Coordinates of C-alpha atoms in Angstrom, one line a residue:
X418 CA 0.0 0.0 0.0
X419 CA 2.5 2.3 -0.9
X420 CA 0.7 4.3 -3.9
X421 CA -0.9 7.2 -2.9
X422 CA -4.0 6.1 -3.4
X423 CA -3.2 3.3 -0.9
X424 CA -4.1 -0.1 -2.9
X425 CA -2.4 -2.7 -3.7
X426 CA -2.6 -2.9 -7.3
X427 CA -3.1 -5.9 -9.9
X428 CA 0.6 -6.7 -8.6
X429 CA -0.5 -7.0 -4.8
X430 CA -3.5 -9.4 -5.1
X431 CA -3.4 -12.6 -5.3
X432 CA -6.6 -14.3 -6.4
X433 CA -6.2 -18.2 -5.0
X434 CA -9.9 -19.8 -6.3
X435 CA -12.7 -19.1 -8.5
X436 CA -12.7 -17.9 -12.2
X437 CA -10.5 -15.1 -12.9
X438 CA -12.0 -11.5 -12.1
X439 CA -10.7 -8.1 -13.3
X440 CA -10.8 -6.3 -11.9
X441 CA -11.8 -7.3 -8.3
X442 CA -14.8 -5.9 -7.1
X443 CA -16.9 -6.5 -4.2
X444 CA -19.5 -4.5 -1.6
X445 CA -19.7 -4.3 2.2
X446 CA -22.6 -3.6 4.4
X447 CA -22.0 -1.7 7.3
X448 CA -25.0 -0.7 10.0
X449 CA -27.2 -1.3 7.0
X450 CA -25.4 1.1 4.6
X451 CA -23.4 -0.8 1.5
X452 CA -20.2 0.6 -0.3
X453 CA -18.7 -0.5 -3.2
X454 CA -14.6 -1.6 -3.0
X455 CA -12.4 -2.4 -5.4
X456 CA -10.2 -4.4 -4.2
X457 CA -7.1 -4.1 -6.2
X458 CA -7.6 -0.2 -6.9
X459 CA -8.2 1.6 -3.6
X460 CA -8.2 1.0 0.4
X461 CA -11.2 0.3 2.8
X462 CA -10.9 -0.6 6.3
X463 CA -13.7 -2.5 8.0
X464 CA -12.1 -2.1 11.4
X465 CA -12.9 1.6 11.3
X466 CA -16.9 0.6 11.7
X467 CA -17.0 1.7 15.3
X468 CA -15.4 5.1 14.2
X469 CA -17.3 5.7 11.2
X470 CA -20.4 5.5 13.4
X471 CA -19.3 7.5 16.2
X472 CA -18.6 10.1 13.8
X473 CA -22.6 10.2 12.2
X474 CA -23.3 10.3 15.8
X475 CA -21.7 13.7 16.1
X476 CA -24.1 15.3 13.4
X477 CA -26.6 17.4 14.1
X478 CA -30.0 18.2 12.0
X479 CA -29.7 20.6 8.9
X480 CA -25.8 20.8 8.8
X481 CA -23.7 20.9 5.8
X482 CA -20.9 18.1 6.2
X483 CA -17.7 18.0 3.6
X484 CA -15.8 14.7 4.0
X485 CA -11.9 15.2 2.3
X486 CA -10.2 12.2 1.0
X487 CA -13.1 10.3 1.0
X488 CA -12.1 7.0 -0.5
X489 CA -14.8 4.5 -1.4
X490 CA -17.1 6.9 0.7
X491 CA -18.3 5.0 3.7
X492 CA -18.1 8.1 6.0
X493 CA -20.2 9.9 3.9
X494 CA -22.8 7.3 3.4
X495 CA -22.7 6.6 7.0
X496 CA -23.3 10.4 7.9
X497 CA -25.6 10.7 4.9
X498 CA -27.8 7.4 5.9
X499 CA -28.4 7.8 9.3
X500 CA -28.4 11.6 9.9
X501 CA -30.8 14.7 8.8
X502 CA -27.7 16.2 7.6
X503 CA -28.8 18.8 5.3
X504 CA -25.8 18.3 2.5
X505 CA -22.7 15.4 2.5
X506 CA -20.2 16.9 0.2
X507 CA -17.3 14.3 -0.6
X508 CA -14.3 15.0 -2.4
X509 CA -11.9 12.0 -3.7
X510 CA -8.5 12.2 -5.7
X511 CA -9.0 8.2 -7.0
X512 CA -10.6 8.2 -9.9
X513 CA -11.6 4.1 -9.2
X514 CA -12.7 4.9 -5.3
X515 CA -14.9 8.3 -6.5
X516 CA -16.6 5.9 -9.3
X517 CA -17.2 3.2 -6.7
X518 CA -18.8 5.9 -4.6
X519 CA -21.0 6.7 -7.2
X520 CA -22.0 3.1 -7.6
X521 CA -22.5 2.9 -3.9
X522 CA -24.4 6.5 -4.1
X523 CA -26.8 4.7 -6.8
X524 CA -27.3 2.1 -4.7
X525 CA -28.7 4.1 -1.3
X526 CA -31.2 5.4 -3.7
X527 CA -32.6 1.9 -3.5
X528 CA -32.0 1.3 0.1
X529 CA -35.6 0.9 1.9
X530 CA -33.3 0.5 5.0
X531 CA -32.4 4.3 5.1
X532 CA -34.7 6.5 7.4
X533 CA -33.2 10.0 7.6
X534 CA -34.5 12.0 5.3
X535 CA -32.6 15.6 6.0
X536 CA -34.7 18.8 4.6
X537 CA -37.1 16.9 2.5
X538 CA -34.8 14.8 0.5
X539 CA -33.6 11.5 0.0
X540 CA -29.9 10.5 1.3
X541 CA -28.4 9.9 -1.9
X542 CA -30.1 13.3 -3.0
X543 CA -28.1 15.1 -0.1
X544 CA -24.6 13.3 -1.3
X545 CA -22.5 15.1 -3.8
X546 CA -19.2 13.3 -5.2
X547 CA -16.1 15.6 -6.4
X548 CA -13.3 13.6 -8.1
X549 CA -9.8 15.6 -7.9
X550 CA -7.3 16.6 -5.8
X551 CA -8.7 18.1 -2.7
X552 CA -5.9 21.3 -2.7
X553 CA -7.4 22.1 -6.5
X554 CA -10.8 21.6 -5.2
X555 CA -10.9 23.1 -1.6
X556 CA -10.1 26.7 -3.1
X557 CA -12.8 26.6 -5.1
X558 CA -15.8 26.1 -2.4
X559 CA -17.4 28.7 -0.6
X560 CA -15.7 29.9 2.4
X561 CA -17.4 29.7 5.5
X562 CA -20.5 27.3 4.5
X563 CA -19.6 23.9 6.5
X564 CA -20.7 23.0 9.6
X565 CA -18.9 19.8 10.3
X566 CA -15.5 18.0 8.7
X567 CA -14.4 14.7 8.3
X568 CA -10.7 14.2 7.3
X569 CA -9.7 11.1 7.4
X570 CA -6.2 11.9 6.0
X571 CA -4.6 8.7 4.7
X572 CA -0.8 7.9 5.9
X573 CA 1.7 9.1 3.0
X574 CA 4.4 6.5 4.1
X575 CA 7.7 7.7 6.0
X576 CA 6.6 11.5 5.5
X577 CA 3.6 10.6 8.7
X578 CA 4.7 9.9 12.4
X579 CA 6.6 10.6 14.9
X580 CA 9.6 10.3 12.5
X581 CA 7.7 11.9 9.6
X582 CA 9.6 13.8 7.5
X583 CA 6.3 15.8 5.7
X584 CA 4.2 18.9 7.0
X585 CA 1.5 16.3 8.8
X586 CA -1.1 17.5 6.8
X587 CA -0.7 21.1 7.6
X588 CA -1.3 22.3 3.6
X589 CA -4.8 20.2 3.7
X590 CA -5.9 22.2 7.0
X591 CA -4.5 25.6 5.9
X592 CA -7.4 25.2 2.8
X593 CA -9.7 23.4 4.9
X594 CA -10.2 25.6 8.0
X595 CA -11.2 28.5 5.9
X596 CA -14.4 26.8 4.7
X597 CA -15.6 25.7 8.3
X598 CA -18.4 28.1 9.9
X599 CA -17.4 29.2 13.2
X600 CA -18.2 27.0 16.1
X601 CA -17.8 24.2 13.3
X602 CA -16.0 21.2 14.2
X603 CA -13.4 19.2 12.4
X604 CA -12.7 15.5 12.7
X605 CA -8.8 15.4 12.0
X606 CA -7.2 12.2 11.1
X607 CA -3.4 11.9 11.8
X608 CA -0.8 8.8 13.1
X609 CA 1.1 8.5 16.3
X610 CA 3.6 5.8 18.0
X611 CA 2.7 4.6 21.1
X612 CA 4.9 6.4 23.2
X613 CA 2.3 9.5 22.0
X614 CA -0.6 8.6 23.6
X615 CA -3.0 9.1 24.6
X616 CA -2.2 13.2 24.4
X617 CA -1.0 13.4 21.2
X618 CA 0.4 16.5 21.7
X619 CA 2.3 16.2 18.3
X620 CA -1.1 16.3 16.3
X621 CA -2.6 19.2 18.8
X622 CA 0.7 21.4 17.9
X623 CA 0.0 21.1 14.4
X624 CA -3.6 21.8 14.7
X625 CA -2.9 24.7 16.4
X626 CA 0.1 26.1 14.8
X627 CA -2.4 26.2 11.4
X628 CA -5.2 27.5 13.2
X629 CA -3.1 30.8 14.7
X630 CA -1.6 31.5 10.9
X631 CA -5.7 31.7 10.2
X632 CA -6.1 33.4 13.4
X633 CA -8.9 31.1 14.2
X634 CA -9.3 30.0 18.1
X635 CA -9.6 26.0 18.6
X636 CA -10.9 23.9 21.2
X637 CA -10.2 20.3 21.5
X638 CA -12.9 18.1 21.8
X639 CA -11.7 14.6 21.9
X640 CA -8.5 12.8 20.7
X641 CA -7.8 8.8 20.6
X642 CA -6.7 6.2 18.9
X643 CA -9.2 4.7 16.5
X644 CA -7.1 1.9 14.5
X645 CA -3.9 0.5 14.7
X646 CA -1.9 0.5 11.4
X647 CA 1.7 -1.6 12.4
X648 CA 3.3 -2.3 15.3
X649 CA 3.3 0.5 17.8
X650 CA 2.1 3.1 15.3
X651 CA -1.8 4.0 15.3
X652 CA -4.3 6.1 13.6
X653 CA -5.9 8.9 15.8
X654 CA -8.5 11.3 15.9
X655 CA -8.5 14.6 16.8
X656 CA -12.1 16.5 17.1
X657 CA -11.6 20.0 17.4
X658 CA -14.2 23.3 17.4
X659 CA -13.2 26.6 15.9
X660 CA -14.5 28.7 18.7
X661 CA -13.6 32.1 16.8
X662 CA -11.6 34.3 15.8
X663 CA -8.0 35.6 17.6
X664 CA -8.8 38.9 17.8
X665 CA -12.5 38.8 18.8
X666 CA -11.3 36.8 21.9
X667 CA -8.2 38.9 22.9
X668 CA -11.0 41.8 23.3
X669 CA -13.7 39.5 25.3
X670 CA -11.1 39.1 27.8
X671 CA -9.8 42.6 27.6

């Protein structure tokens, strides 16, 4: 999984029975909700379940929710399924995971299962899919018009860690953050060694460091480890609020 789209490709697979597919496609239900995965051409982690439902637990009625690096899309189906979201907006780089997010989009229009209809429409009316790179596309949005983001940044090899010689994600937040309302909240997805937890002050620094150059104020909500992804080394999430901006607080407490 060393692409950056983070699948193995036709070289990684092995099929060992049955006719010969290609390429290798399969679904997954998940609390009722299916996504389409292709297994040689992009990544899906079942284990993140728990998470991905603790996160459509977080949304609240009538808000607009973008989901960066959205993969085969099971956050925003999740959110989109079971919440009264009012808009799911999901933007994906892969050009195999963003068409098996449409497939899985197509298929929620179908799914009697699905209960939450937000503002009058259907789920899969209240999911939109953007194929591209998420620094081409994040400029282009409307600044100030989400409620709620979900970023659940995938690992770019030895640049990510403790030892992680790139930015951590900090040019993906410096375009994000502008588009978030204030009081929104952001679901950031970064990677820590063990000797990091359960503070993860690493991850808060950068967090912080992006939101001062914005001159936004942040809160942290909640951070833990959701996944493990080698030995020692996990997958943690940081929730954080945007509680304003720098200078309006330096004159509250004034």
């Amino acid at each position: 999984l060393s692409t950056s789209h983070r699948s193995p490709g036709t070289s990684g697979l092995i099929q060992l029975a049955g006719p010969p597919r290609n390429p290798i496609i399969t679904s997954h239900y998940e609390y009722g909700v299916k996504c389409v995965v292709d297994l040689q051409h992009t990544f899906f982690s079942p284990r993140m379940a728990p998470e991905r439902l603790r996160l459509s637990q977080q949304v609240a009625r009538g808000e607009r929710v973008l989901v960066v690096f959205a993969g085969v899309g099971m956050e925003a189906l999740q959110i989109v399924a079971r919440t009264e979201a009012k808009e799911v907006l999901a933007i994906e780089r892969n050009e195999v995971a963003a068409e098996c997010l449409r497939r899985a989009k197509r298929m929620l229009e179908r799914n009697k299962t699905v209960t939450c209809p937000g503002g009058g429409k259907g789920a899969a009316e209240r999911l939109t899919v953007m194929e591209g790179d998420a620094l081409n596309i994040l400029p282009t949005l409307e600044k100030s018009s989400f409620d709620r983001i979900v970023a659940p940044r995938p690992k770019e090899g030895n640049m990510d860690g403790d030892l992680g010689t790139g930015d951590a994600g900090k040019e993906f937040l410096l375009e994000m953050l502008p588009l978030l309302k204030l009081k929104g909240e952001v679901h950031w997805y970064d990677f820590a060694a063990d000797h990091e937890l359960p503070n993860c002050e690493r991850t808060k620094e950068t967090v912080q460091t992006v939101c001062q150059s914005l001159g936004l104020d942040m809160e942290v909500i909640h951070v833990a480890k959701v996944g493990s992804i080698a030995k020692r080394q996990f997958r943690v999430c940081m929730d954080f609020r945007i509680r304003g901006r720098l200078e309006a607080v330096d004159e509250a407490l004034k």
